[in-house]
Tab-separated table of C-alpha atoms in Angstrom:
chain	number	residue	atom	x	y	z
E	260	MET	CA	107.846	97.927	104.061
E	261	THR	CA	110.067	95.193	104.446
E	262	GLY	CA	107.761	92.217	103.244
E	263	TYR	CA	105.332	91.662	100.769
E	264	GLN	CA	102.546	93.505	101.837
E	265	GLU	CA	101.648	96.452	99.859
E	266	PHE	CA	101.110	94.238	97.318
E	267	PRO	CA	97.245	93.739	98.070
E	268	GLU	CA	96.881	97.921	98.280
E	269	ILE	CA	98.573	98.330	94.650
E	270	ILE	CA	95.648	96.079	93.864
E	271	ASP	CA	93.196	98.543	95.719
E	272	ALA	CA	94.888	101.656	94.265
E	273	LEU	CA	94.969	100.468	90.371
E	274	VAL	CA	90.972	99.295	90.923
E	275	THR	CA	90.214	102.928	92.262
E	276	ALA	CA	92.318	104.727	89.349
E	277	LEU	CA	90.324	102.682	86.980
E	278	THR	CA	86.883	103.392	88.597
E	279	GLU	CA	87.499	107.151	88.799
E	280	ALA	CA	88.641	107.410	85.278
E	281	ASP	CA	86.463	109.474	83.554
E	282	GLU	CA	87.583	107.723	80.124
E	283	LEU	CA	86.314	104.826	81.156
E	284	SER	CA	82.325	105.514	82.726
E	285	GLY	CA	80.255	102.737	82.099
E	286	VAL	CA	82.917	100.398	82.116
E	287	THR	CA	82.866	97.884	85.055
E	288	VAL	CA	86.226	97.766	87.135
E	289	VAL	CA	86.593	94.516	89.332
E	290	ASP	CA	89.367	93.485	91.733
E	291	GLY	CA	90.344	89.918	90.770
E	292	PRO	CA	89.375	87.630	88.240
E	293	VAL	CA	85.804	87.360	86.803
E	294	GLU	CA	84.116	83.977	85.924
E	295	GLN	CA	82.663	85.344	82.751
E	296	PRO	CA	84.147	88.909	81.321
E	297	GLY	CA	81.171	90.877	80.195
E	298	HIS	CA	80.426	94.162	78.246
E	299	ASP	CA	83.138	96.774	78.880
E	300	SER	CA	84.524	95.482	81.590
E	301	ILE	CA	87.802	95.407	82.963
E	302	ALA	CA	89.581	92.563	85.409
E	303	VAL	CA	92.183	93.455	87.460
E	304	GLY	CA	94.565	90.913	88.494
E	305	ALA	CA	93.276	88.413	86.066
E	306	ALA	CA	94.889	86.813	83.202
E	307	ALA	CA	92.680	85.226	80.034
E	308	ALA	CA	93.158	81.492	81.090
E	309	PRO	CA	92.786	80.911	84.650
E	310	GLU	CA	95.232	79.515	85.889
E	311	GLU	CA	97.677	82.111	84.590
E	312	PRO	CA	99.081	84.163	86.988
E	313	GLY	CA	97.015	88.026	86.946
E	314	LEU	CA	100.556	89.262	88.998
E	315	GLU	CA	103.758	88.537	89.519
E	316	ILE	CA	106.870	89.858	91.268
E	317	ALA	CA	110.309	90.065	91.164
E	318	SER	CA	112.874	91.454	93.231
E	319	GLU	CA	116.506	92.114	93.827
E	320	PRO	CA	118.987	94.211	95.508
E	321	ALA	CA	118.407	97.976	94.938
E	322	ASP	CA	122.373	98.960	96.526
E	323	LEU	CA	125.895	96.909	97.544
E	324	ALA	CA	124.791	96.920	101.296
E	325	GLY	CA	121.954	94.798	100.295
E	326	GLN	CA	119.772	96.670	103.022
E	327	ARG	CA	117.152	97.383	99.635
E	328	ASP	CA	115.014	95.465	97.885
E	329	ARG	CA	113.570	97.175	94.196
E	330	ARG	CA	110.744	95.056	93.558
E	331	THR	CA	109.203	94.709	89.945
E	332	ALA	CA	105.786	93.449	89.687
E	333	THR	CA	103.565	93.135	86.767
E	334	VAL	CA	99.283	93.075	87.724
E	335	ARG	CA	97.649	92.354	84.695
E	336	LEU	CA	94.596	94.023	83.164
E	337	LEU	CA	91.751	91.440	81.452
E	338	LEU	CA	89.979	94.314	79.642
E	339	THR	CA	86.711	92.889	77.636
E	340	ALA	CA	84.287	94.647	74.170
E	341	ASP	CA	81.688	92.864	72.566
E	342	GLY	CA	79.924	94.858	69.510
E	343	ALA	CA	77.342	93.718	66.721
E	344	GLU	CA	80.667	93.628	64.179
E	345	LEU	CA	84.045	92.700	64.880
E	346	ALA	CA	85.085	96.118	63.345
E	347	GLN	CA	82.653	98.296	66.794
E	348	ALA	CA	84.080	95.946	69.084
E	349	ARG	CA	88.067	95.631	68.343
E	350	ARG	CA	87.658	100.401	68.061
E	351	ARG	CA	85.673	99.441	71.717
E	352	LEU	CA	88.431	97.262	73.144
E	353	TYR	CA	91.148	100.063	72.174
E	354	GLU	CA	89.478	102.658	73.248
E	355	LEU	CA	89.285	100.932	77.149
E	356	VAL	CA	92.723	99.844	76.482
E	357	ASP	CA	94.009	103.966	75.859
E	358	GLY	CA	91.590	104.755	79.316
E	359	ALA	CA	93.237	102.242	81.499
E	360	ASP	CA	96.616	103.607	79.671
E	361	ALA	CA	95.521	107.635	80.457
E	362	ALA	CA	94.065	106.288	84.334
E	363	VAL	CA	97.773	104.914	85.031
E	364	ARG	CA	99.736	108.076	83.514
E	365	ARG	CA	97.417	110.413	85.384
E	366	THR	CA	98.815	108.667	88.516
E	367	PRO	CA	101.719	107.231	88.185
E	368	ASP	CA	102.623	106.074	91.699
E	369	LEU	CA	99.119	105.149	92.427
E	370	GLY	CA	98.231	107.564	94.740
E	371	GLY	CA	101.484	107.271	96.338
E	372	VAL	CA	101.227	103.414	96.578
E	373	VAL	CA	104.169	102.582	94.059
E	374	ALA	CA	107.205	104.988	92.781
E	375	ARG	CA	106.268	104.363	89.683
E	376	ALA	CA	103.271	102.261	87.474
E	377	ARG	CA	103.404	101.942	83.102
E	378	LEU	CA	101.299	99.979	81.081
E	379	THR	CA	104.023	97.969	79.404
E	380	GLU	CA	102.700	95.018	77.215
E	381	LEU	CA	98.920	94.076	75.012
E	382	ALA	CA	98.653	90.815	73.931
E	383	VAL	CA	95.180	90.856	71.759
E	384	TRP	CA	92.596	88.172	70.792
E	385	GLN	CA	89.182	88.192	68.980
E	386	GLY	CA	86.138	85.951	68.012
E	387	ARG	CA	81.989	85.043	67.847
E	388	HIS	CA	80.223	85.147	70.697
E	389	GLY	CA	76.999	84.588	70.811
E	390	THR	CA	75.709	86.604	67.613
E	391	GLY	CA	78.554	89.383	68.369
E	392	PHE	CA	81.706	89.327	68.435
E	393	ARG	CA	84.373	90.020	71.338
E	394	VAL	CA	87.461	91.364	71.411
E	395	GLY	CA	89.551	91.129	74.863
E	396	ALA	CA	92.945	91.505	76.099
E	397	GLU	CA	95.744	91.520	78.637
E	398	ALA	CA	97.339	94.622	79.413
E	399	ASP	CA	100.315	94.837	81.844
E	400	VAL	CA	100.544	96.733	84.436
E	401	GLU	CA	104.147	97.297	85.567
E	402	VAL	CA	104.739	98.198	89.304
E	403	ASP	CA	108.104	99.793	90.762
E	404	THR	CA	108.571	99.627	94.498
E	405	TRP	CA	110.945	99.379	96.790
E	406	ALA	CA	111.479	97.378	99.988
E	407	ASN	CA	113.809	97.909	103.150
E	408	ARG	CA	115.843	94.201	104.175
E	409	LEU	CA	115.048	93.413	107.266
E	410	ARG	CA	118.526	92.903	109.061
E	411	SER	CA	119.573	89.063	110.560
E	412	ALA	CA	121.397	89.484	113.734
């Protein structure tokens, strides 16, 4: 591929991997940001703050001839869990993180869409929500892809 057209396909493949994971049965997986994160949910390509990026892409030359680029993209997952007790919500959040990690590790090429995908970073917060607690996390899924450069005439 020469351009950035593969990135919508990468998001689609990640949504599919998470949706089909047995560990995440009953979890709401959505493509893109959600207005209000819900109980046991994962938003793909979303960050906790709406102005923060849900996808970041970096390119660098991968060979001395400058004909291939290695692209590294970070796709953010916004995971949330609620509970009557803080410890309960926190435990559930880490179950969601483990489920997402297992889904990505099971299919590290996301069905042939990327060279490699892996969960790399996690930022967690916790707070009150209604009469209970909500615990959330931003998890970064880093993906590696290769692209052939267009040759100029």
